[in-house]
CSV table of C-alpha atoms in Angstrom, one decimal:
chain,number,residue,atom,x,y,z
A,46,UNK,CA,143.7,81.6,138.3
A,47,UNK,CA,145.2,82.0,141.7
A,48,UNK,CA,145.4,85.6,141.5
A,49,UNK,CA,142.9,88.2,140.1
A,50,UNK,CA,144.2,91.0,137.6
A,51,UNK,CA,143.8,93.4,139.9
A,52,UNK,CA,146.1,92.5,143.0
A,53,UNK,CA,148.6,91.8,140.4
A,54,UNK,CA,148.3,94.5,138.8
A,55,UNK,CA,148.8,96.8,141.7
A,56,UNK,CA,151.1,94.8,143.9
A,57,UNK,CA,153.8,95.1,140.9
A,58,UNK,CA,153.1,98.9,141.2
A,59,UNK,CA,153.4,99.1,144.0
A,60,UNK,CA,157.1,97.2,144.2
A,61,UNK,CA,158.2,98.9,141.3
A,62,UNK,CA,157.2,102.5,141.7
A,63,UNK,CA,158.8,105.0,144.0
A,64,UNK,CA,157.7,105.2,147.5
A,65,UNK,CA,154.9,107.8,147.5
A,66,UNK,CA,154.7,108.9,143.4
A,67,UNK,CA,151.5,109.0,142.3
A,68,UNK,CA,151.0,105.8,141.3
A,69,UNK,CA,151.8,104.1,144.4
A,70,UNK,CA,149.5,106.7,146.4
A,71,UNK,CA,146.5,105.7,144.2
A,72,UNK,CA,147.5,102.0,144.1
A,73,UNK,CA,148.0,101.7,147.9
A,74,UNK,CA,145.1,103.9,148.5
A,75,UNK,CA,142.6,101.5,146.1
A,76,UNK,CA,143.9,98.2,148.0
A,77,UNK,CA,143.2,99.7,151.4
A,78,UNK,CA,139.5,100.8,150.1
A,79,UNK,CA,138.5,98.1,147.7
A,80,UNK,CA,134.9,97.8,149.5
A,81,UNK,CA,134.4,101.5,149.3
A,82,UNK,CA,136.1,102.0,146.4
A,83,UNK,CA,133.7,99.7,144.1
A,84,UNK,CA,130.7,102.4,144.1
A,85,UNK,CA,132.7,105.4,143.6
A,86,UNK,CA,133.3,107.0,140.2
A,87,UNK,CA,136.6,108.7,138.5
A,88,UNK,CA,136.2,112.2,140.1
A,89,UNK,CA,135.4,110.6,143.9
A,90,UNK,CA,138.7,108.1,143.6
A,91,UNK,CA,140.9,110.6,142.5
A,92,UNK,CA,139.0,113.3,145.5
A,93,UNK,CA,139.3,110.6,148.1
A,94,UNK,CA,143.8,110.0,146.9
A,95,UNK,CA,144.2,113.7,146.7
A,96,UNK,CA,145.4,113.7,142.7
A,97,UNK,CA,143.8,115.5,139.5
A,98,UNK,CA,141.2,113.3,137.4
A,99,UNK,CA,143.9,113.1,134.6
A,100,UNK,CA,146.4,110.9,137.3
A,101,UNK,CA,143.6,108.5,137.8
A,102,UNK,CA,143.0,108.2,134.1
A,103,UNK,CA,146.8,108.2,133.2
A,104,UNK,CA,147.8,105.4,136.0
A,105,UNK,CA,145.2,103.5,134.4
A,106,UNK,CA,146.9,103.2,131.3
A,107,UNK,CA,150.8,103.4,133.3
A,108,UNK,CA,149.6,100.3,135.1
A,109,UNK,CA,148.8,98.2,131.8
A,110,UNK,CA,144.0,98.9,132.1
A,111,UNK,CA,142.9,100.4,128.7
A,112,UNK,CA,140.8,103.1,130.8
A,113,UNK,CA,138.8,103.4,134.2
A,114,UNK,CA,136.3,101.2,132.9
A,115,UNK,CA,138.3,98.7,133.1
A,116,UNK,CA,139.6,99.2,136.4
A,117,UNK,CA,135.5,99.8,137.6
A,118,UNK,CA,135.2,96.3,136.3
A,119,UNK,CA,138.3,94.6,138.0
A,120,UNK,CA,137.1,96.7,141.3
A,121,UNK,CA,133.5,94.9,141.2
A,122,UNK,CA,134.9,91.8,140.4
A,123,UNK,CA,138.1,91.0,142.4
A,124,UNK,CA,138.2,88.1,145.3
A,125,UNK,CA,140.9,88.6,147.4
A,126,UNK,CA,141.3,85.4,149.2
A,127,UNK,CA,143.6,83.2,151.2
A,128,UNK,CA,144.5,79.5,151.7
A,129,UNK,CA,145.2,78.1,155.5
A,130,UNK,CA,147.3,75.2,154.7
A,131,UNK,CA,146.2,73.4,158.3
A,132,UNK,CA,143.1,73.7,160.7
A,133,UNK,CA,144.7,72.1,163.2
A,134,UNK,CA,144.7,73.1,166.9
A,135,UNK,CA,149.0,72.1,167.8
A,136,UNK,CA,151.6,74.6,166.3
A,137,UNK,CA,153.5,71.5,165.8
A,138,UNK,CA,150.6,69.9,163.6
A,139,UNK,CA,150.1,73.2,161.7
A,140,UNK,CA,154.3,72.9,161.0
A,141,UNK,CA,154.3,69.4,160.1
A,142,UNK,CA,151.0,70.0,157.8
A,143,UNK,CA,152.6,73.0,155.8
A,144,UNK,CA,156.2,71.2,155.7
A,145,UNK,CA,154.4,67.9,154.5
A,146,UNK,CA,153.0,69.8,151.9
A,147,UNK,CA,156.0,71.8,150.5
A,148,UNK,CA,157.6,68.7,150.8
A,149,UNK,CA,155.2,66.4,148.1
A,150,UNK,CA,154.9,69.8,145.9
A,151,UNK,CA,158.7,69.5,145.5
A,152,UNK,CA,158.0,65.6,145.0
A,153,UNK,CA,156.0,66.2,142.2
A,154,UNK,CA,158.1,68.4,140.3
A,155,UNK,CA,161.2,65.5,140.6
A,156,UNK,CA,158.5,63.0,139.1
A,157,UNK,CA,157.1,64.9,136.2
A,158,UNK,CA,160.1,67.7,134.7
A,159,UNK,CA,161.7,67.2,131.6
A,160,UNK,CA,165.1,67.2,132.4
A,161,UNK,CA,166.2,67.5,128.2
A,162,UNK,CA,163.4,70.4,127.9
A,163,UNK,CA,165.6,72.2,131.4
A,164,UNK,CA,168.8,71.5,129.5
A,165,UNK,CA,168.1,72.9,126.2
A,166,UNK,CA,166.8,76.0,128.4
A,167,UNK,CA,170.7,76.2,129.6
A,168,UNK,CA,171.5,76.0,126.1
A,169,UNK,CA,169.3,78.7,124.7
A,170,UNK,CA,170.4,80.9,127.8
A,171,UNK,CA,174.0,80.1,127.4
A,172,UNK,CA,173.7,81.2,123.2
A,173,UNK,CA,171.7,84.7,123.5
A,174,UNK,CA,172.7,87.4,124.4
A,175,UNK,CA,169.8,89.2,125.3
A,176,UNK,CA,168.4,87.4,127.8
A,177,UNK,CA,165.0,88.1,130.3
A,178,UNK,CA,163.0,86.2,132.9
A,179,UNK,CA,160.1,87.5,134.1
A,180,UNK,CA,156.9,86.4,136.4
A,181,UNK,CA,153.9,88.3,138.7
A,182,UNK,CA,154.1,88.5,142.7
A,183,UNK,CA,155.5,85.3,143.7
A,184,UNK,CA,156.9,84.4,140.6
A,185,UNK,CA,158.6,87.3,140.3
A,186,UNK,CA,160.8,86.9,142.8
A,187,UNK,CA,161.6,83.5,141.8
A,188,UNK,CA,162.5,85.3,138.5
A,189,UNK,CA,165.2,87.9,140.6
A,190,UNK,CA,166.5,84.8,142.3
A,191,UNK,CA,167.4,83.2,139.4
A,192,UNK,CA,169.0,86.5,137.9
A,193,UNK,CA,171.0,86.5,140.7
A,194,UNK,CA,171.9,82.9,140.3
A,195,UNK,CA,173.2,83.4,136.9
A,196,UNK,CA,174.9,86.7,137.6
A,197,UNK,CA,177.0,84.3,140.3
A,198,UNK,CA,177.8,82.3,136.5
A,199,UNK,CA,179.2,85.4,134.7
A,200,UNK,CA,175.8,85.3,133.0
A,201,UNK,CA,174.1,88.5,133.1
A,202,UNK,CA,170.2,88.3,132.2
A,203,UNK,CA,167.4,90.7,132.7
A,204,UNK,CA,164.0,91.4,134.4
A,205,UNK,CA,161.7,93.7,135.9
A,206,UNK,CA,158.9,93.1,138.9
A,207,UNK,CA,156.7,95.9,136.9
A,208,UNK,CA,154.2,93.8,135.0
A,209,UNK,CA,153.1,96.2,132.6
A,210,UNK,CA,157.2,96.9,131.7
A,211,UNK,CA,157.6,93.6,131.0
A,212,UNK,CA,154.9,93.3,128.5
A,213,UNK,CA,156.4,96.8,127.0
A,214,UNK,CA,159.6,94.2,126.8
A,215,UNK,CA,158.3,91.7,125.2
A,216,UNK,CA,156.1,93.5,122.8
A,217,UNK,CA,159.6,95.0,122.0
A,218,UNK,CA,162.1,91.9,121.8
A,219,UNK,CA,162.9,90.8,118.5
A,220,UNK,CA,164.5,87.3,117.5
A,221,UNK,CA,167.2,88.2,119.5
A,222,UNK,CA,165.9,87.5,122.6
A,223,UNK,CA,165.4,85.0,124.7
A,224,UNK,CA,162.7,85.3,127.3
A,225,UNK,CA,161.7,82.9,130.0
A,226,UNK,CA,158.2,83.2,132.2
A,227,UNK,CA,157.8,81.7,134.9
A,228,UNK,CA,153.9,81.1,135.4
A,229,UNK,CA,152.3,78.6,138.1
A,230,UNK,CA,149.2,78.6,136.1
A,231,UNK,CA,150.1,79.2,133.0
A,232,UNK,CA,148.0,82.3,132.8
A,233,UNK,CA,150.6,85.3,132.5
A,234,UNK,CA,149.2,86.4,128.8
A,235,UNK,CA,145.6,86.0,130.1
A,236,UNK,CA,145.8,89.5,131.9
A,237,UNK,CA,146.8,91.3,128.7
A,238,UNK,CA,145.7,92.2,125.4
A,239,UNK,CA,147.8,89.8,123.2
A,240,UNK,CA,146.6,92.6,119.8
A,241,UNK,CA,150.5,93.9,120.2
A,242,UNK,CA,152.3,91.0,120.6
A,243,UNK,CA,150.2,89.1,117.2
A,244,UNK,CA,151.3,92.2,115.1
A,245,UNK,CA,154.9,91.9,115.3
A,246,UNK,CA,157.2,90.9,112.7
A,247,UNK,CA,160.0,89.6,114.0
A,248,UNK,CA,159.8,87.5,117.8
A,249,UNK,CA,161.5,86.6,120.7
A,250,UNK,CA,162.1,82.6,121.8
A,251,UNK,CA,159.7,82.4,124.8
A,252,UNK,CA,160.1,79.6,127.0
A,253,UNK,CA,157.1,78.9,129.6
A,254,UNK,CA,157.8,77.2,132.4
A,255,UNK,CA,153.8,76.2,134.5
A,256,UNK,CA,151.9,73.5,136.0
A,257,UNK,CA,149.1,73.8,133.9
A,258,UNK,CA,149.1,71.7,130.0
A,259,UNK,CA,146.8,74.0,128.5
A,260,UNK,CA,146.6,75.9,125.0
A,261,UNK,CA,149.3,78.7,125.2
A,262,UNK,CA,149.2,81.2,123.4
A,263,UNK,CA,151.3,81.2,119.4
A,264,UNK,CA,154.2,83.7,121.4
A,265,UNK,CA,154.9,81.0,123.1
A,266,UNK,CA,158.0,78.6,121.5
A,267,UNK,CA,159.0,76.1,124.0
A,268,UNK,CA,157.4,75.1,127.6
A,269,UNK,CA,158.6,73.4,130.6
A,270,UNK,CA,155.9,71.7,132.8
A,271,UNK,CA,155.1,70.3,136.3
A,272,UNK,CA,152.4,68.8,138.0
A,273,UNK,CA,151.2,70.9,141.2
A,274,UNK,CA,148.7,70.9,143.6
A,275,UNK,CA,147.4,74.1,142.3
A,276,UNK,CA,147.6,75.9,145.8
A,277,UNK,CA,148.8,79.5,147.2
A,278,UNK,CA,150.9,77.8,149.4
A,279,UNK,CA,153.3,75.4,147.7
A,280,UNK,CA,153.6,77.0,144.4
A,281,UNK,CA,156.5,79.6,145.1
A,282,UNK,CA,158.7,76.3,146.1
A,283,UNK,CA,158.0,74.5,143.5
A,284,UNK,CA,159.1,77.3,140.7
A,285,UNK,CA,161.9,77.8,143.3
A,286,UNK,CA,162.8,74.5,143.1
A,287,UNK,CA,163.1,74.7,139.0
A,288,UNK,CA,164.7,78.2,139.0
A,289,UNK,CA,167.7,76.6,141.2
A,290,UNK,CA,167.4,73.6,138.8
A,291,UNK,CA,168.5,75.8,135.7
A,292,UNK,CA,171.0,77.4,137.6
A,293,UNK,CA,172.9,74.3,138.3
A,294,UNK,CA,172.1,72.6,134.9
A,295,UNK,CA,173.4,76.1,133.9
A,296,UNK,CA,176.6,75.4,135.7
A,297,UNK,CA,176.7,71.9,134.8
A,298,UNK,CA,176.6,73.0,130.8
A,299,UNK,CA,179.9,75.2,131.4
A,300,UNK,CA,182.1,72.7,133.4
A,301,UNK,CA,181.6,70.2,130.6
A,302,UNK,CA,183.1,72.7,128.1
């Protein structure tokens, strides 16, 4: 993974939250403090953001954790880190390394996409009605881009930057729906408990759209895949690149009617 839970996690609550609710004080408070956070137990965190025991224990659940615990164990565990795209000592270099490399990323999405898999996608969003894209941090904004995209085609689809509210979506869709992730690494459903979506008895059509060819989960009908250079850096351009790809495939699909 690129990402940890955590960040994720928090980032989306952040985002989604209004400025200064409860949630946002304890999530902004945790990511300024994760060192001195790690040691501290329920009644010190909740102390040290000024809220009742019962707000730390209920933004655990808001935020999609099962309990402290498993907030404790994200806490010990995170790594936030950062990729420098160039070492070198010119500003020039360090521009013509980072645009070198959003350059080939966009490469190697031309080379490997399945252009029939992105126009059946048009087709399936074209037919449902009920109609949601959704990703985490960088993906999610590539996810509102898109929207916006198809809102510009009389198409009006939905999502949500809150990553425990889209899993409340999905767990909710029926066949229906039609739901599109977009996931660099494929691992969206690894952060969450897949128990509710398994027990369902009717489904949405989920399209996936990563770089990584691994073993999705069952959820998971149709997928559109890339080859990347699994970094921080280029990956928002490259699911860029593919959102604006639908769009105008999208467009495509209704001038030929």
């Amino acid at each position: 993974m690129i990402y940890d839970k955590l960040p994720i996690v928090f980032l989306s609550t952040l985002v989604s939250e209004k400025n200064g609710s409860t949630n946002s004080q304890i999530a902004a408070y945790i990511l300024n403090h994760l060192e001195e956070v790690q040691n501290l137990g329920i009644k010190e965190i909740a102390k040290e953001c000024n809220v009742a025991v019962s707000s730390i224990s209920r933004f655990c659940k808001e935020v999609g954790l099962r309990d402290f615990a498993e907030l404790k164990e994200l806490l010990l565990s995170t790594d936030l880190s950062f990729e420098d795209h160039s070492h070198a000592t010119s500003k020039q270099a360090r521009l013509h390394d980072y645009s070198h490399k959003v350059r080939e990323s966009i490469i190697m999405v031309e080379k490997s996409i399945d252009m029939d898999a992105v126009i059946d996608l048009c087709k399936d969003i074209n037919e449902y009605q009920k109609v949601a894209i959704f990703g985490l941090l960088k993906a999610g904004a590539v996810a509102f881009n898109l929207q916006g995209d198809l809102l510009m085609l009389n198409k009006q689809v939905y999502t949500n930057i809150s990553y425990s509210q889209q899993i409340q979506y999905i767990v909710a869709a029926d066949e229906d729906d039609l739901i599109i992730i977009f996931s660099y690494t494929g691992a969206y459903f690894d952060y969450q408990d897949l128990r509710a979506l398994k027990k369902r008895l009717t489904a949405p059509k989920i399209w996936m759209i990563s770089s990584d060819d691994r073993e999705y989960p069952e959820c998971i009908d149709r997928t559109i895949l890339f080859k990347s250079l699994q970094d921080q850096n280029s990956h928002p351009y490259q699911l860029q690149f593919i959102a604006g790809l639908i769009a105008q495939e999208y467009s495509r699909l209704h001038q030929l009617k």
